[in-house]
Short mmCIF file of C-alpha atoms in Angstrom, two decimals:
data_model
loop_
_atom_site.label_atom_id
_atom_site.label_comp_id
_atom_site.label_asym_id
_atom_site.label_seq_id
_atom_site.Cartn_x
_atom_site.Cartn_y
_atom_site.Cartn_z
CA ASP A 168 -14.88 -2.37 10.26
CA VAL A 169 -11.31 -0.09 10.60
CA LYS A 170 -12.29 2.77 9.04
CA VAL A 171 -9.35 5.39 7.88
CA THR A 172 -10.97 8.57 6.38
CA GLN A 173 -8.71 11.03 4.12
CA SER A 174 -10.01 14.92 3.98
CA SER A 175 -10.71 15.11 0.44
CA ARG A 176 -10.91 12.70 -2.72
CA TYR A 177 -9.70 15.30 -5.16
CA LEU A 178 -7.50 18.72 -4.96
CA VAL A 179 -6.10 21.24 -7.25
CA LYS A 180 -3.28 23.48 -5.62
CA ARG A 181 -1.21 26.11 -7.39
CA THR A 182 2.51 25.87 -7.36
CA GLY A 183 4.07 26.60 -3.76
CA GLU A 184 1.08 26.87 -2.12
CA LYS A 185 1.41 25.28 1.33
CA VAL A 186 -1.02 22.30 1.44
CA PHE A 187 -2.40 19.77 3.79
CA LEU A 188 -3.51 16.14 3.48
CA GLU A 189 -4.98 15.09 6.29
CA CYS A 190 -5.73 11.62 7.69
CA VAL A 191 -7.92 10.00 10.33
CA GLN A 192 -8.16 6.61 11.64
CA ASP A 193 -11.03 5.37 13.89
CA MET A 194 -8.97 2.16 15.43
CA ASP A 195 -6.89 3.19 17.62
CA HIS A 196 -3.67 1.50 15.36
CA GLU A 197 -0.61 2.69 16.19
CA ASN A 198 1.28 3.21 13.12
CA MET A 199 0.32 5.65 10.27
CA PHE A 200 1.52 5.76 7.00
CA TRP A 201 1.54 7.99 4.03
CA TYR A 202 2.15 6.99 0.76
CA ARG A 203 2.42 8.16 -2.84
CA GLN A 204 1.06 5.99 -5.83
CA ASP A 205 2.26 6.99 -9.71
CA PRO A 206 2.21 4.87 -12.90
CA GLY A 207 4.52 2.24 -12.98
CA LEU A 208 6.27 2.85 -9.70
CA GLY A 209 3.71 1.27 -7.16
CA LEU A 210 3.37 3.04 -3.84
CA ARG A 211 6.06 4.83 -2.10
CA LEU A 212 6.81 5.40 1.11
CA ILE A 213 6.76 9.03 2.20
CA TYR A 214 6.59 8.97 6.06
CA PHE A 215 5.59 7.08 8.83
CA SER A 216 4.60 7.35 12.15
CA TYR A 217 4.58 4.85 15.20
CA ASP A 218 3.14 6.58 17.70
CA VAL A 219 2.22 10.46 18.66
CA LYS A 220 5.01 12.77 18.10
CA MET A 221 7.43 10.13 16.44
CA LYS A 222 8.09 10.17 12.98
CA GLU A 223 10.69 8.38 10.93
CA LYS A 224 11.26 9.36 6.71
CA GLY A 225 10.25 7.03 4.14
CA ASP A 226 11.48 6.66 0.85
CA ILE A 227 10.77 9.72 -0.80
CA PRO A 228 10.51 12.64 2.01
CA GLU A 229 12.08 15.70 0.25
CA GLY A 230 9.43 18.10 0.04
CA TYR A 231 6.96 16.54 2.65
CA SER A 232 6.88 17.09 5.91
CA VAL A 233 4.68 15.47 8.95
CA SER A 234 2.35 16.17 12.08
CA ARG A 235 1.26 13.55 14.55
CA GLU A 236 -0.58 15.20 17.61
CA LYS A 237 -2.80 13.06 18.40
CA LYS A 238 -3.45 8.85 17.79
CA GLU A 239 -5.77 8.66 15.45
CA ARG A 240 -4.40 11.78 13.10
CA PHE A 241 -1.76 12.04 10.42
CA SER A 242 -1.05 14.88 8.71
CA LEU A 243 0.89 15.01 5.52
CA ILE A 244 2.22 18.68 5.03
CA LEU A 245 3.43 19.73 1.07
CA GLU A 246 5.32 22.85 2.18
CA SER A 247 5.86 24.21 -0.82
CA ALA A 248 3.81 22.57 -3.78
CA SER A 249 5.74 21.63 -7.04
CA THR A 250 4.43 20.07 -10.06
CA ASN A 251 6.19 17.15 -9.85
CA GLN A 252 3.60 16.40 -6.41
CA THR A 253 1.04 15.53 -8.41
CA SER A 254 -0.03 12.51 -7.59
CA MET A 255 -2.25 10.05 -5.80
CA TYR A 256 -1.74 10.40 -2.13
CA LEU A 257 -3.00 7.33 -0.06
CA CYS A 258 -2.91 7.11 4.16
CA ALA A 259 -3.05 3.90 5.85
CA SER A 260 -2.28 2.48 9.68
CA SER A 261 -1.91 -0.77 11.40
CA PHE A 262 -1.12 -2.41 14.70
CA GLY A 263 2.16 -2.64 15.71
CA GLY A 264 3.68 -5.78 14.19
CA LEU A 265 3.34 -7.81 11.87
CA ASN A 266 -0.34 -6.78 10.83
CA GLU A 267 -1.77 -5.70 7.71
CA ALA A 268 -2.25 -2.11 7.12
CA PHE A 269 -5.63 -0.25 6.29
CA PHE A 270 -5.99 2.19 3.84
CA GLY A 271 -7.90 5.06 2.90
CA GLN A 272 -9.74 6.43 -0.07
CA GLY A 273 -6.45 8.46 -1.52
CA THR A 274 -6.61 12.11 -2.67
CA ARG A 275 -5.85 12.87 -6.21
CA LEU A 276 -4.15 16.13 -5.95
CA THR A 277 -3.23 17.96 -9.00
CA VAL A 278 -0.21 21.09 -8.61
CA VAL A 279 -0.92 23.60 -11.33
CA ASP B 23 16.12 0.16 -5.01
CA GLN B 24 13.51 -1.83 -5.35
CA GLN B 25 13.17 -4.35 -2.68
CA VAL B 26 10.05 -5.77 -3.71
CA LYS B 27 9.11 -6.67 -7.46
CA GLN B 28 5.93 -7.59 -9.89
CA ASN B 29 7.77 -7.95 -13.18
CA SER B 30 4.27 -8.58 -15.19
CA PRO B 31 3.00 -4.88 -15.71
CA SER B 32 -0.56 -6.56 -16.67
CA LEU B 33 -2.38 -10.17 -17.42
CA SER B 34 -5.30 -10.79 -19.04
CA VAL B 35 -6.73 -14.05 -17.83
CA GLN B 36 -10.51 -15.59 -19.56
CA GLU B 37 -13.41 -15.83 -16.74
CA GLY B 38 -13.24 -19.03 -15.22
CA ARG B 39 -9.60 -19.52 -15.73
CA ILE B 40 -6.67 -19.73 -13.33
CA SER B 41 -5.19 -16.02 -12.90
CA ILE B 42 -1.46 -15.98 -11.42
CA LEU B 43 0.34 -13.26 -9.91
CA ASN B 44 4.26 -12.99 -9.39
CA CYS B 45 6.40 -11.41 -7.29
CA ASP B 46 9.90 -11.39 -6.03
CA TYR B 47 11.61 -10.18 -3.65
CA THR B 48 15.46 -9.25 -2.39
CA ASN B 49 15.58 -8.83 1.52
CA SER B 50 15.77 -11.95 2.84
CA MET B 51 14.95 -10.06 6.41
CA PHE B 52 11.20 -9.75 4.71
CA ASP B 53 8.94 -12.31 7.20
CA TYR B 54 5.64 -11.47 6.12
CA PHE B 55 3.64 -10.80 3.05
CA LEU B 56 0.70 -9.10 1.68
CA TRP B 57 -1.60 -8.82 -1.38
CA TYR B 58 -3.49 -6.14 -2.13
CA LYS B 59 -6.26 -4.70 -4.44
CA LYS B 60 -6.98 -1.75 -5.60
CA TYR B 61 -9.76 -0.64 -7.70
CA PRO B 62 -9.19 3.03 -9.72
CA ALA B 63 -10.17 5.96 -7.64
CA GLU B 64 -9.64 3.95 -4.28
CA GLY B 65 -7.58 2.74 -1.97
CA PRO B 66 -6.16 -0.21 -1.50
CA THR B 67 -7.59 -3.44 0.23
CA PHE B 68 -6.15 -6.09 1.49
CA LEU B 69 -7.01 -9.36 0.24
CA ILE B 70 -4.34 -12.24 1.77
CA SER B 71 -1.24 -12.40 3.62
CA ILE B 72 1.14 -15.49 4.47
CA SER B 73 4.13 -15.57 7.06
CA SER B 74 7.58 -16.76 6.34
CA ILE B 75 6.84 -19.90 8.29
CA LYS B 76 4.28 -21.24 5.90
CA ASP B 77 4.48 -21.83 2.23
CA LYS B 78 0.86 -21.70 1.34
CA ASN B 79 -2.13 -19.85 2.48
CA GLU B 80 -6.17 -20.27 1.36
CA ASP B 81 -8.37 -18.08 1.53
CA GLY B 82 -11.35 -18.99 -0.70
CA ARG B 83 -10.76 -18.50 -4.14
CA PHE B 84 -7.30 -16.77 -3.80
CA THR B 85 -4.40 -18.75 -2.59
CA VAL B 86 -0.89 -17.06 -2.22
CA PHE B 87 2.48 -19.32 -2.03
CA LEU B 88 5.56 -18.22 -0.86
CA ASN B 89 8.75 -19.84 -1.72
CA LYS B 90 11.65 -18.32 0.51
CA SER B 91 14.93 -20.19 -0.77
CA ALA B 92 14.25 -18.18 -4.39
CA LYS B 93 12.65 -15.42 -2.63
CA HIS B 94 9.29 -15.52 -4.66
CA LEU B 95 5.84 -15.57 -3.89
CA SER B 96 2.42 -15.39 -6.41
CA LEU B 97 -0.71 -15.15 -5.83
CA HIS B 98 -3.80 -17.81 -7.54
CA ILE B 99 -7.28 -17.07 -8.16
CA VAL B 100 -9.12 -19.43 -9.08
CA PRO B 101 -11.77 -19.53 -10.53
CA SER B 102 -11.28 -15.60 -12.07
CA GLN B 103 -13.93 -13.13 -12.14
CA PRO B 104 -14.57 -10.44 -13.70
CA GLY B 105 -14.90 -8.56 -10.74
CA ASP B 106 -10.99 -9.90 -9.92
CA SER B 107 -9.81 -6.90 -12.60
CA ALA B 108 -7.92 -4.48 -10.75
CA VAL B 109 -4.49 -3.39 -9.62
CA TYR B 110 -2.90 -6.33 -7.55
CA PHE B 111 -0.17 -4.87 -5.61
CA CYS B 112 2.79 -7.30 -3.47
CA ALA B 113 3.82 -6.15 0.03
CA ALA B 114 6.49 -7.20 2.59
CA SER B 115 7.16 -6.43 5.86
CA ALA B 116 10.07 -7.58 8.36
CA LYS B 117 9.66 -8.08 12.29
CA THR B 118 12.12 -6.10 12.93
CA GLY B 119 12.61 -2.45 11.75
CA ALA B 120 9.51 -0.47 11.84
CA ASN B 121 6.90 -2.28 10.44
CA ASN B 122 6.29 -0.16 7.57
CA LEU B 123 5.09 -2.25 4.27
CA PHE B 124 7.19 -2.25 1.16
CA PHE B 125 5.19 -2.35 -2.32
CA GLY B 126 5.73 -3.54 -5.16
CA THR B 127 4.34 -1.53 -8.59
CA GLY B 128 1.58 -3.69 -9.30
CA THR B 129 0.26 -5.86 -12.18
CA ARG B 130 -3.39 -4.66 -13.65
CA LEU B 131 -5.20 -8.19 -14.55
CA THR B 132 -8.19 -8.07 -16.55
CA VAL B 133 -10.59 -10.67 -16.57
CA ILE B 134 -12.23 -10.60 -19.70
CA PRO B 135 -15.81 -12.23 -19.84
#
């Protein structure tokens, strides 16, 4: 079974803090993604990566950066957390080409 | 602009009846479509997919229909069960480009026992 693991289920951070969300997949997938889910807005793509050290902006990259130093790990960084970044963050991975993505369990981040 | 749209935020169905969830898309380059199911506090799980070369794909109680000319797809669940109560997301991808998935806003299905 494909496993995508996010480091935390729940996080509470203060405004202005630098926040790291970690994601690891065990299926040697080329692609990895970070989405956020907000009520009424569905899943919106923040960043994705199709190879080690490669990254592409998604629909809402502002205020975020990412790092992919190893194939199995994709990190999302909030440079200076703000309250409007309170959300559910979902990591996913997939093989290249037209294939389904597999999701982690999500991280509920609250910025106070 | 939302390229994948789910215009019904919620749907309630009696147990045993058919649930029909709808999805529309605007990008004619999309050629692979997926449905995901999501329970609260969990990540979405893949349910069923369809390629643009087909107009129907069936897996047990779940069937996805694709109408390319109308840029419309639907998910049929029959018979509906209380455990099907969840948020369903439609997603689409294009062969060209980076293979990322574009998601709709979701439809919350409630199956009433």
